[in-house]
PDB file of C-alpha atoms and ligand atoms in Angstrom:
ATOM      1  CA  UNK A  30      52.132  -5.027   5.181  1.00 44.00           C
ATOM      2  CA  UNK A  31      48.954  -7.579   6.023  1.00 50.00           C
ATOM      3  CA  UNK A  32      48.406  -4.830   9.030  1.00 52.00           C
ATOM      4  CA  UNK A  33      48.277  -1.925   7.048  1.00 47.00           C
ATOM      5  CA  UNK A  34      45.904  -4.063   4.514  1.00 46.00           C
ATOM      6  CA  UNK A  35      43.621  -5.029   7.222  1.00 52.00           C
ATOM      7  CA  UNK A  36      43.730  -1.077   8.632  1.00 53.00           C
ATOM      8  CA  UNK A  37      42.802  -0.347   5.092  1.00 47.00           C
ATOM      9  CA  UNK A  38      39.793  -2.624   4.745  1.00 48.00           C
ATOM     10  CA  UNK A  39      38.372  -1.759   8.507  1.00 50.00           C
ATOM     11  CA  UNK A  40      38.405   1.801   8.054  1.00 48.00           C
ATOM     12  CA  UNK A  41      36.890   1.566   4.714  1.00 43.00           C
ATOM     13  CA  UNK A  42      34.407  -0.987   5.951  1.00 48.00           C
ATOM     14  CA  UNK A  43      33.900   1.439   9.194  1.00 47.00           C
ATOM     15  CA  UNK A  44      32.738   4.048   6.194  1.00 49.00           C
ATOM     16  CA  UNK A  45      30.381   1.916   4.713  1.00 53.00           C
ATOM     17  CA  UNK A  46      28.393   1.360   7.792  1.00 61.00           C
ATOM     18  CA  UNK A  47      24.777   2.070   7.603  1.00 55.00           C
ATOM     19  CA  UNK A  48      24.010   4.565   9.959  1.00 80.00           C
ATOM     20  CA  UNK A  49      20.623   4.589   9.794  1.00 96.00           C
ATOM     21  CA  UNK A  50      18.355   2.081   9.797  1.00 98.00           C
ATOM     22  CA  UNK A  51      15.754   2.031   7.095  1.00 98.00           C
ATOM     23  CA  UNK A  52      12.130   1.202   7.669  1.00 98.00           C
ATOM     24  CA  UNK A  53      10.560   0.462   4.232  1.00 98.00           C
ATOM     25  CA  UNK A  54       6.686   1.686   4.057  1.00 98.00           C
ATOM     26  CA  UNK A  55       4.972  -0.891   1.795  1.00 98.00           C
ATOM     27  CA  UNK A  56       1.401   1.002   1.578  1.00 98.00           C
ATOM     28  CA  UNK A  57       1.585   1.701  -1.882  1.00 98.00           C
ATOM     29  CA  UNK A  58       2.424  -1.967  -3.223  1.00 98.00           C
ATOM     30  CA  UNK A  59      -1.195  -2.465  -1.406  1.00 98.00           C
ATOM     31  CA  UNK A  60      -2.287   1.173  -3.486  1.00 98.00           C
ATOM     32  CA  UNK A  61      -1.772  -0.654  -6.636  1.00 98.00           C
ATOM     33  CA  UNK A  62      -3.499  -3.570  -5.545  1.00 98.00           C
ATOM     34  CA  UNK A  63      -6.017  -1.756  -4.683  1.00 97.00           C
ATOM     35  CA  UNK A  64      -6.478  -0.043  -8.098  1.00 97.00           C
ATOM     36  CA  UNK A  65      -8.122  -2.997  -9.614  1.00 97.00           C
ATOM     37  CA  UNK A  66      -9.175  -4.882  -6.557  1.00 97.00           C
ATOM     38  CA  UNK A  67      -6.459  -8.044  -7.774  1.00 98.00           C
ATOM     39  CA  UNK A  68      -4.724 -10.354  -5.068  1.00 98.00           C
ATOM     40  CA  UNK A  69      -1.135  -9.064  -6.540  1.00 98.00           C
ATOM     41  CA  UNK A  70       1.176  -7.138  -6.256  1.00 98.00           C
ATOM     42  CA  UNK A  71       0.937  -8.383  -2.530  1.00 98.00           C
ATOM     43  CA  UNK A  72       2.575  -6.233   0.611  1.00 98.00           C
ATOM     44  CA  UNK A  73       3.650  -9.187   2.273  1.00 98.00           C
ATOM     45  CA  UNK A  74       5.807 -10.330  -0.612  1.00 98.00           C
ATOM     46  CA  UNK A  75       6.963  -7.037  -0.645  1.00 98.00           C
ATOM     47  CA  UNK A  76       7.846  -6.871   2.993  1.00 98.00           C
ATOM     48  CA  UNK A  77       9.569 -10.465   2.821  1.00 98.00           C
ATOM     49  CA  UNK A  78      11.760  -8.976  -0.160  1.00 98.00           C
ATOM     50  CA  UNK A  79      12.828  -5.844   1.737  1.00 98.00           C
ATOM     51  CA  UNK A  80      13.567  -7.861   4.863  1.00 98.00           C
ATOM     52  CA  UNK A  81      16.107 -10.306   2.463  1.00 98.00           C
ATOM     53  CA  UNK A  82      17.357  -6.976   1.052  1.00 98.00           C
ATOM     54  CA  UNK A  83      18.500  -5.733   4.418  1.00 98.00           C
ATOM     55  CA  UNK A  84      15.818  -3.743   5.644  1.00 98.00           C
ATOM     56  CA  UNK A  85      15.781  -3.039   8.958  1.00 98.00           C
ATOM     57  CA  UNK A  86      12.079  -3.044   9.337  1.00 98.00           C
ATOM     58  CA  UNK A  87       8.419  -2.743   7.325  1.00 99.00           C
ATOM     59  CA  UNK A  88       6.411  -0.284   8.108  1.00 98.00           C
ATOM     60  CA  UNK A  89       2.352  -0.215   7.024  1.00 98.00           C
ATOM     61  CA  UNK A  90      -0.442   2.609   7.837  1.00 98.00           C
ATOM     62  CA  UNK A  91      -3.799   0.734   8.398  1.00 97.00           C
ATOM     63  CA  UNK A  92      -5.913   3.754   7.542  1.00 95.00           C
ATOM     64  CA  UNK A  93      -9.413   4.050   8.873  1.00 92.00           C
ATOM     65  CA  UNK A  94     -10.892   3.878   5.004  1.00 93.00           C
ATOM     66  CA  UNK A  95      -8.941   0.621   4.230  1.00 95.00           C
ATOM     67  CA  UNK A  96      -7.701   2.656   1.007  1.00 93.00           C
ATOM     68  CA  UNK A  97      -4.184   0.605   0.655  1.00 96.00           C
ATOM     69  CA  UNK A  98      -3.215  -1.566   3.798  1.00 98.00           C
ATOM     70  CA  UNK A  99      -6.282  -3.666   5.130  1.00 98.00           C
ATOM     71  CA  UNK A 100      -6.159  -5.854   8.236  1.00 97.00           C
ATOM     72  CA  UNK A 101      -4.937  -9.202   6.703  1.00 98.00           C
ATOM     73  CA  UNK A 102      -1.888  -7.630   5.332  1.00 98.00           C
ATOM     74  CA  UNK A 103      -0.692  -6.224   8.275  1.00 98.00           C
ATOM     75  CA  UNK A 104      -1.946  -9.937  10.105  1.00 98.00           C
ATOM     76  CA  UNK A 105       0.583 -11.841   7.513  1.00 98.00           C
ATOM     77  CA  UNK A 106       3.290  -9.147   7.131  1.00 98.00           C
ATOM     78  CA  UNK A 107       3.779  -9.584  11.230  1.00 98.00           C
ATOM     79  CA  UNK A 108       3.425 -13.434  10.925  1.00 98.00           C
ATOM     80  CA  UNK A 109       6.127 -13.341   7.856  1.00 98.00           C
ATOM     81  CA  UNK A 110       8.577 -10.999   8.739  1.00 98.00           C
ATOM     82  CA  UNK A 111      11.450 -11.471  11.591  1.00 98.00           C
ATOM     83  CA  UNK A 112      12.351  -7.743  11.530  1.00 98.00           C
ATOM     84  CA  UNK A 113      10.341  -5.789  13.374  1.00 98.00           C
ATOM     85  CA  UNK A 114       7.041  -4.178  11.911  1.00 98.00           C
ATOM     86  CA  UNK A 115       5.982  -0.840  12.650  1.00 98.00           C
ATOM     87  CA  UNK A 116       2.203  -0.305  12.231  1.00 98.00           C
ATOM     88  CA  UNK A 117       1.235   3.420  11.397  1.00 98.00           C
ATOM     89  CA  UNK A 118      -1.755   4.552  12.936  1.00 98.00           C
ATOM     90  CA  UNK A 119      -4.367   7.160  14.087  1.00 97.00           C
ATOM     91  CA  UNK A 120      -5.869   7.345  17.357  1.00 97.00           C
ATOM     92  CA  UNK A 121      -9.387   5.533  16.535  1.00 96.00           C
ATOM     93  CA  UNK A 122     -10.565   2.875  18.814  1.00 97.00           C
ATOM     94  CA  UNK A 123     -11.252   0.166  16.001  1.00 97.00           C
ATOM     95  CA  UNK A 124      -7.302   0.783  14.609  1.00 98.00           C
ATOM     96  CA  UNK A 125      -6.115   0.533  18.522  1.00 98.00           C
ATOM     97  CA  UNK A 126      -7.917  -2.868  19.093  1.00 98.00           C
ATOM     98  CA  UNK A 127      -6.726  -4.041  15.921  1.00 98.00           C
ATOM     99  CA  UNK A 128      -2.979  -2.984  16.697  1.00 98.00           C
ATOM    100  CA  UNK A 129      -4.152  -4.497  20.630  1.00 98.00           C
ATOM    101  CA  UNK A 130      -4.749  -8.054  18.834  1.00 98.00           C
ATOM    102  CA  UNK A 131      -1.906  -8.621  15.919  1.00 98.00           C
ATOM    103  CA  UNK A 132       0.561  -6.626  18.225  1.00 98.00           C
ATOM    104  CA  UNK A 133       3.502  -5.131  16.245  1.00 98.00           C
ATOM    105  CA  UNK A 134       6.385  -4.158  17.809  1.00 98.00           C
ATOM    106  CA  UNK A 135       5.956  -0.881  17.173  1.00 98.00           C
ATOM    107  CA  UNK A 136       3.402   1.428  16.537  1.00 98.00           C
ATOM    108  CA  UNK A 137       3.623   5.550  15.312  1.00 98.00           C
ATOM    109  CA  UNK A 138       0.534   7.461  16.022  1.00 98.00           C
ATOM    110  CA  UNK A 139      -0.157   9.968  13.255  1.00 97.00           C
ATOM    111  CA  UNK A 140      -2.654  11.671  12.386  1.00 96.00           C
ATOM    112  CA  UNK A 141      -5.356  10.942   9.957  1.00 88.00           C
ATOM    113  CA  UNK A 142      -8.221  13.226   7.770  1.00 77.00           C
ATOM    114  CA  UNK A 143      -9.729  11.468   4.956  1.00 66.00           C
ATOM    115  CA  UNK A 144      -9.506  13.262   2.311  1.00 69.00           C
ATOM    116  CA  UNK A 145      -5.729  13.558   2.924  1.00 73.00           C
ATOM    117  CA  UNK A 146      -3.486  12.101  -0.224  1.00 73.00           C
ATOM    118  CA  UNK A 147      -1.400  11.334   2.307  1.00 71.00           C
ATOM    119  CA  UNK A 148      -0.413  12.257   6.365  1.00 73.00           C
ATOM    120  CA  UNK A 149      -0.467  15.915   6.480  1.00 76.00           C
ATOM    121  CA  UNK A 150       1.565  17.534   9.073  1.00 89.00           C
ATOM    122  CA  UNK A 151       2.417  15.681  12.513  1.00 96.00           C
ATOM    123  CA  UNK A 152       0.621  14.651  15.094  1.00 97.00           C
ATOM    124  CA  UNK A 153      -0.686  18.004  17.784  1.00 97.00           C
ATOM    125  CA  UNK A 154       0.513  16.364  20.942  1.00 98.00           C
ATOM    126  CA  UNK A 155      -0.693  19.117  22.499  1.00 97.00           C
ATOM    127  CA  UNK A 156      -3.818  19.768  20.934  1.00 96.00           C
ATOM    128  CA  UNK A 157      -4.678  15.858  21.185  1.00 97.00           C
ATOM    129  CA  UNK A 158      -3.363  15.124  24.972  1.00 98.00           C
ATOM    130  CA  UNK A 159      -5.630  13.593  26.685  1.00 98.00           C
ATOM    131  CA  UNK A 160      -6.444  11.148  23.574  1.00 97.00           C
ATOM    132  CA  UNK A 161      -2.742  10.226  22.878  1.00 98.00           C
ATOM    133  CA  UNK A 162      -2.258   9.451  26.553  1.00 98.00           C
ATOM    134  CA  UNK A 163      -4.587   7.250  26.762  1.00 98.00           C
ATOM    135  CA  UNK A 164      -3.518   5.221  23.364  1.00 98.00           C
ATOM    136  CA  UNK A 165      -0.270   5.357  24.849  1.00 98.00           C
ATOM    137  CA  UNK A 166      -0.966   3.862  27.585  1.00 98.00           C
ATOM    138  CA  UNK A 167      -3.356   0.954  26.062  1.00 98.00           C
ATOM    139  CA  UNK A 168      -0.216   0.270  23.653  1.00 98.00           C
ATOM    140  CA  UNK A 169       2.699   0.189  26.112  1.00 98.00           C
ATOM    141  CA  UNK A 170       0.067  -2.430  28.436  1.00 98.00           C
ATOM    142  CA  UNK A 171      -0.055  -4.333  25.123  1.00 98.00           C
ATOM    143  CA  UNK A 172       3.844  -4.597  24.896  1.00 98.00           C
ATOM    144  CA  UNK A 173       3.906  -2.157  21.883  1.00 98.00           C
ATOM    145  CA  UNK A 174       6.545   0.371  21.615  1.00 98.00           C
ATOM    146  CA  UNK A 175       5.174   3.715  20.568  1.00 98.00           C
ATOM    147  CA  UNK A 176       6.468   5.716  18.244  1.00 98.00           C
ATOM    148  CA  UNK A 177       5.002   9.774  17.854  1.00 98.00           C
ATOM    149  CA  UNK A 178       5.040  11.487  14.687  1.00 98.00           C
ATOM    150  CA  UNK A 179       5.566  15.190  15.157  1.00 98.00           C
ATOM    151  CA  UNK A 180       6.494  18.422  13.655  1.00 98.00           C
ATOM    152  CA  UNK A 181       9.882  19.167  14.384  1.00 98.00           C
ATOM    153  CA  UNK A 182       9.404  21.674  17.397  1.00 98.00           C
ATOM    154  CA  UNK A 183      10.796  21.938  21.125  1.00 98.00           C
ATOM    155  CA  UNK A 184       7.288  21.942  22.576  1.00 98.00           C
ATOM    156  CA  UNK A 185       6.070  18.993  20.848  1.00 98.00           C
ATOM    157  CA  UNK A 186       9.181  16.890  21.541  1.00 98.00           C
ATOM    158  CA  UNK A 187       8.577  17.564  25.509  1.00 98.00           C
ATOM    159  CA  UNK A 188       4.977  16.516  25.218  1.00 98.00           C
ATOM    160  CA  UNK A 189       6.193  13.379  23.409  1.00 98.00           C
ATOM    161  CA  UNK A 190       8.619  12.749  26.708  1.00 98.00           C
ATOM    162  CA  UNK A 191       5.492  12.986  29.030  1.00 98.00           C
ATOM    163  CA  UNK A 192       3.586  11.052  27.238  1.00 98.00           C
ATOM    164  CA  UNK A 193       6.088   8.516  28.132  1.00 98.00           C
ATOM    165  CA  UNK A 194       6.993   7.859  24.005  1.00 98.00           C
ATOM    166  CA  UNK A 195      10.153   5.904  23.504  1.00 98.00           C
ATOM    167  CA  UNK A 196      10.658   7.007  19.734  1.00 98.00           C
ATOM    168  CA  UNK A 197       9.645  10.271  18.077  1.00 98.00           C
ATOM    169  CA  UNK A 198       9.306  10.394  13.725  1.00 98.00           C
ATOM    170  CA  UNK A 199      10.176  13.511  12.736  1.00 98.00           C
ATOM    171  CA  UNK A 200       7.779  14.888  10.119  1.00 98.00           C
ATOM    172  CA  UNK A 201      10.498  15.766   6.954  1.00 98.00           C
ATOM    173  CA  UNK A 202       7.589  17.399   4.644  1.00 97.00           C
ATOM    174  CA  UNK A 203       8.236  21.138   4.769  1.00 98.00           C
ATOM    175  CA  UNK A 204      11.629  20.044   4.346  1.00 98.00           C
ATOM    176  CA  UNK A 205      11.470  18.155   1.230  1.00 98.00           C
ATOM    177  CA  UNK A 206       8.887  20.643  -0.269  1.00 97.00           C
ATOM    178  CA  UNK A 207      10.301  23.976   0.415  1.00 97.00           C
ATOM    179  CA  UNK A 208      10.866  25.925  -2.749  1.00 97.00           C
ATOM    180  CA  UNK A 209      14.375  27.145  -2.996  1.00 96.00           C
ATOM    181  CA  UNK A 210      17.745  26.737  -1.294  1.00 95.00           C
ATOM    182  CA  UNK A 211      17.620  28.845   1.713  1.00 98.00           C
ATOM    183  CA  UNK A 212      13.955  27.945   2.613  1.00 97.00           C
ATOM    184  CA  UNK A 213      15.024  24.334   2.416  1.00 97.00           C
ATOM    185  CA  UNK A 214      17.945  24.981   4.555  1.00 98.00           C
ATOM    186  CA  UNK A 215      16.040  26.743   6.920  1.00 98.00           C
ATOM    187  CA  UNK A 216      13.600  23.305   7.621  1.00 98.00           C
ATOM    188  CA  UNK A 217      16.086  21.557   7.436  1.00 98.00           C
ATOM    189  CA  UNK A 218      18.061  23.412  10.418  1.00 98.00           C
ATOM    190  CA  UNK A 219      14.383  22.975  12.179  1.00 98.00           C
ATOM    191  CA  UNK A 220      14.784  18.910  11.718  1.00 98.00           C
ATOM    192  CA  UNK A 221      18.190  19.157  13.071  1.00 98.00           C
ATOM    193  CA  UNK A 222      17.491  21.059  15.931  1.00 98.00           C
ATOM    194  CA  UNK A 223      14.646  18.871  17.228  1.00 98.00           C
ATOM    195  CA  UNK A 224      16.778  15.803  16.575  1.00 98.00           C
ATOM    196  CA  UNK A 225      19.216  17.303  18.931  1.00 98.00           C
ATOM    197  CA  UNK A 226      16.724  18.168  21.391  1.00 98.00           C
ATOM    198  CA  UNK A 227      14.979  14.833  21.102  1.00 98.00           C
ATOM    199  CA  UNK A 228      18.954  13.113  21.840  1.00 98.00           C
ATOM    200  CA  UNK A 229      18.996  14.990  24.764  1.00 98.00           C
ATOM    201  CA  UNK A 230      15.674  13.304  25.877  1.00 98.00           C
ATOM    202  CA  UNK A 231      17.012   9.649  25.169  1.00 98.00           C
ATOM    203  CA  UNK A 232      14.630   9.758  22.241  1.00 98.00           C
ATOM    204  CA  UNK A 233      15.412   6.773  19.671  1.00 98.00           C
ATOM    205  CA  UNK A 234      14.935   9.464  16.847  1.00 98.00           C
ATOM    206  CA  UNK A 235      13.653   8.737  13.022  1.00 98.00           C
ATOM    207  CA  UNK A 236      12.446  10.659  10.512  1.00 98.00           C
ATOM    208  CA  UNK A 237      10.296  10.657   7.383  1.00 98.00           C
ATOM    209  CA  UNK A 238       7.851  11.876   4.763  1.00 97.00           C
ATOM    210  CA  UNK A 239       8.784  12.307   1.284  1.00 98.00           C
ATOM    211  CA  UNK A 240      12.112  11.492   1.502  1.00 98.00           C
ATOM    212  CA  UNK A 241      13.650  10.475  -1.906  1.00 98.00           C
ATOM    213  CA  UNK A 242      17.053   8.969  -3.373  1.00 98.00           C
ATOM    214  CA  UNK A 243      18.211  12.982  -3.693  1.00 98.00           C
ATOM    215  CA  UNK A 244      17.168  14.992  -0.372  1.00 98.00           C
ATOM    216  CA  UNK A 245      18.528  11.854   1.579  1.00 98.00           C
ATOM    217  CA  UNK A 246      21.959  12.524   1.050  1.00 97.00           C
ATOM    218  CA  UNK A 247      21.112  15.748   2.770  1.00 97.00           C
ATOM    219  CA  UNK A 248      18.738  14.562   5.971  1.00 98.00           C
ATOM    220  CA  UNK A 249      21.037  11.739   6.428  1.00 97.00           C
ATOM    221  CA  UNK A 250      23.911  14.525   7.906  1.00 96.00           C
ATOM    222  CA  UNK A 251      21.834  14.526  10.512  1.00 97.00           C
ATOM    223  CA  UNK A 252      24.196  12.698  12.876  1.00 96.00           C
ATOM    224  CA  UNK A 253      21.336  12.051  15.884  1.00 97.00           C
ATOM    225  CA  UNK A 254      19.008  10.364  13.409  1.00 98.00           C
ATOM    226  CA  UNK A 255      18.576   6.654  13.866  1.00 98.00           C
ATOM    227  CA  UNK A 256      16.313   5.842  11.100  1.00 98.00           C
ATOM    228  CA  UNK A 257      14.480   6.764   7.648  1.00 98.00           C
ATOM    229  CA  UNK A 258      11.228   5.517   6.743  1.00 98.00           C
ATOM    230  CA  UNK A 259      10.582   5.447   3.222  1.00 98.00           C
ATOM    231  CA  UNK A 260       8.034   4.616   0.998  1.00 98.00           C
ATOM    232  CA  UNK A 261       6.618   6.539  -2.354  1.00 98.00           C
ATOM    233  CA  UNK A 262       9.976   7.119  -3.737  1.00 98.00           C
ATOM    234  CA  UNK A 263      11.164   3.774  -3.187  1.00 98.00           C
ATOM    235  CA  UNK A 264       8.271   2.023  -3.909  1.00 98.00           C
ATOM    236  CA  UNK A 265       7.931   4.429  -7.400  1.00 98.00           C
ATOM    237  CA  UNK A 266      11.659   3.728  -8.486  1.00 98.00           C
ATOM    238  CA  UNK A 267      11.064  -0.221  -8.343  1.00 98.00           C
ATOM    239  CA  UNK A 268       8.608   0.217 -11.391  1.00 98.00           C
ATOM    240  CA  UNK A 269      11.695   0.832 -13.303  1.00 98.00           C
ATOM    241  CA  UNK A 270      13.992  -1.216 -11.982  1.00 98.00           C
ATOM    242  CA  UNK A 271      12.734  -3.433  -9.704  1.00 98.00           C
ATOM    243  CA  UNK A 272      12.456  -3.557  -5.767  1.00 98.00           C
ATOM    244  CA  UNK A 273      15.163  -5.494  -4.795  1.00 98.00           C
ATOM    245  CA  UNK A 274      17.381  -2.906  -6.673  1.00 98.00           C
ATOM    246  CA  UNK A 275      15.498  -0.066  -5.268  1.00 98.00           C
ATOM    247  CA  UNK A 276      15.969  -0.922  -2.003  1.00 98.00           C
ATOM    248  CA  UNK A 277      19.528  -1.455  -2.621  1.00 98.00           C
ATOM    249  CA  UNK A 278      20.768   2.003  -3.936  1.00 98.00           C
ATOM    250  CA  UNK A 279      18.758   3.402  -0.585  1.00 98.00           C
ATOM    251  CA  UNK A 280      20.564   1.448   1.295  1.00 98.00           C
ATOM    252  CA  UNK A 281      23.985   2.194  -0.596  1.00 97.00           C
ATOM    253  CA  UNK A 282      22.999   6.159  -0.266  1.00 97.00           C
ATOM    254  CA  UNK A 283      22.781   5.568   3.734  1.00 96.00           C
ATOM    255  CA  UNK A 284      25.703   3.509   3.895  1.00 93.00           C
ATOM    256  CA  UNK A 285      27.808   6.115   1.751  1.00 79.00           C
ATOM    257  CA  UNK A 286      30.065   8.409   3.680  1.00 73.00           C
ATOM    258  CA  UNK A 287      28.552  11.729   1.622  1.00 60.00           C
TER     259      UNK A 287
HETATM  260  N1  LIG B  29       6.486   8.250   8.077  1.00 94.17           N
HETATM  261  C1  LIG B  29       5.183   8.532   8.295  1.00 94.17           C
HETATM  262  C2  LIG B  29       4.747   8.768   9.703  1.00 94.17           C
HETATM  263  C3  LIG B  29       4.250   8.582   7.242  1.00 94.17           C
HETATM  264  O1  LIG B  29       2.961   8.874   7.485  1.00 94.17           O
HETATM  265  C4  LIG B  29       4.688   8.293   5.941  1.00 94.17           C
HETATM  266  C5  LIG B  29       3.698   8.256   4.823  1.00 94.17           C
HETATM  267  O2  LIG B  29       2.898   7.115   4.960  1.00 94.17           O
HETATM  268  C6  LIG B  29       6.056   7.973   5.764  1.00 94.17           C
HETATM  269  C7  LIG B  29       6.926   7.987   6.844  1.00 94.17           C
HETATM  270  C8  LIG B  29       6.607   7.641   4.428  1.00 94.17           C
HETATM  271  O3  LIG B  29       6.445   8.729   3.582  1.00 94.17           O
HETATM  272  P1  LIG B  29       6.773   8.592   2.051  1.00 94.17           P
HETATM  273  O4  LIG B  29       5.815   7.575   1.485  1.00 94.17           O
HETATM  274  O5  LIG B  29       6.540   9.966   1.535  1.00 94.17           O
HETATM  275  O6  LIG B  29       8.190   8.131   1.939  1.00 94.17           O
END
């Protein structure tokens, strides 16, 4: 009887299991900061929080206009935080000495206009080459692991492998905005695809951009994907309820079996 009762609890446990890791993007705790130019509410309390929640890392974008995350955030957050920190950033040579000197333990190139609300589209590995090789390189000699944000196609994911990446971020926006079912499907077959590609090439593969406590349960099918990294819609739903408890039902969504 104690067998079958222990049976029971593993396989139920076994269901439970987060199977993705989540990477919690704290920039907009710094955006509200930011708003009135106060000391609160601080990233680095945020981060700390997230990691005690069970987090699996923080992730910040030091933009080149300073607009949310500024240096000494990302400084502390790194000095704070045990899990490991994953520093978003363009290709500029002031970001790349900055990421050179605090050294997270990972950083995810993206790209960056200014007038952007946010990152628009993925990174043009192709387009950019020559540039993203040699930030590639500098990081990887400064014991970072680099992480590319791209659009989800084939030809992007093989310029990611010779640029010698370890981790590509799927870019999850025309996914999460496509109007209607079948155009959503469609992007979403797109993400799918490349994360099956991208297994093929011993990617470690994540995902993200606008990725919310509903289209989750969808992109988190995805059986290849390793992690989700989340920010406005977490970050938004602890205004209501707090972000301990916002962290928690994503974390409960990933761990549920559907
Ligand atoms: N991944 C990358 C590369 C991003 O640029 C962003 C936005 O900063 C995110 C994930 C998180 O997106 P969101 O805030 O929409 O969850």
């Amino acid at each position: 009887m104690s067998r079958v009762l222990d049976q029971a609890e593993t396989s139920c446990r076994t269901e439970k299991i987060k199977k993705i890791k989540l990477g919690l993007n704290v920039d907009h705790v710094a955006t509200l900061r930011q708003a009135r130019g106060t000391s609160y509410p601080d990233p680095v309390v945020a981060a700390l929080l997230a990691e005690s929640t069970g987090c699996d890392s923080i992730v910040v974008h030091l933009r080149e206009d300073r607009r949310h995350i500024r240096e000494r955030d990302v400084f502390l957050i790194k000095k704070a935080i045990k899990i490991p920190l994953n520093l978003e950033m363009s290709t500029n040579k002031q970001i790349v000495d900055i990421a050179q000197m605090i050294k997270p333990d990972q950083a995810t190139l993206v790209p960056e206009k200014r007038k952007e609300l946010t990152t628009e589209g993925g990174l043009d590995l192709i387009k950019n080459y020559a540039k993203v090789e040699r930030v590639v390189k500098k990081l990887k000699n400064s014991s970072i692991k680099v992480s590319l944000f791209i659009d989800p196609f084939k030809q992007q994911i093989k310029a990611a492998k010779d640029l010698g990446a370890e981790i590509v971020e799927f870019n999850t926006a025309a996914f999460v905005e496509a109007k209607g079912k079948a155009r959503a499907e469609k992007e979403f077959q797109k993400v799918k695809n490349a994360c099956s590609i991208a297994e093929k090439e011993g990617f470690f593969i994540a995902a993200g951009h606008g990725i919310d406590y509903l289209n989750v349960k969808k992109i988190k099918q995805i059986k290849e994907l390793q992690e989700l990294n989340i920010g406005h819609s977490i970050i938004s739903r602890s205004v209501y309820i707090g972000l301990i408890a916002a962290v928690e039902e994503m974390i409960d969504l990933l761990k549920a079996s559907n």
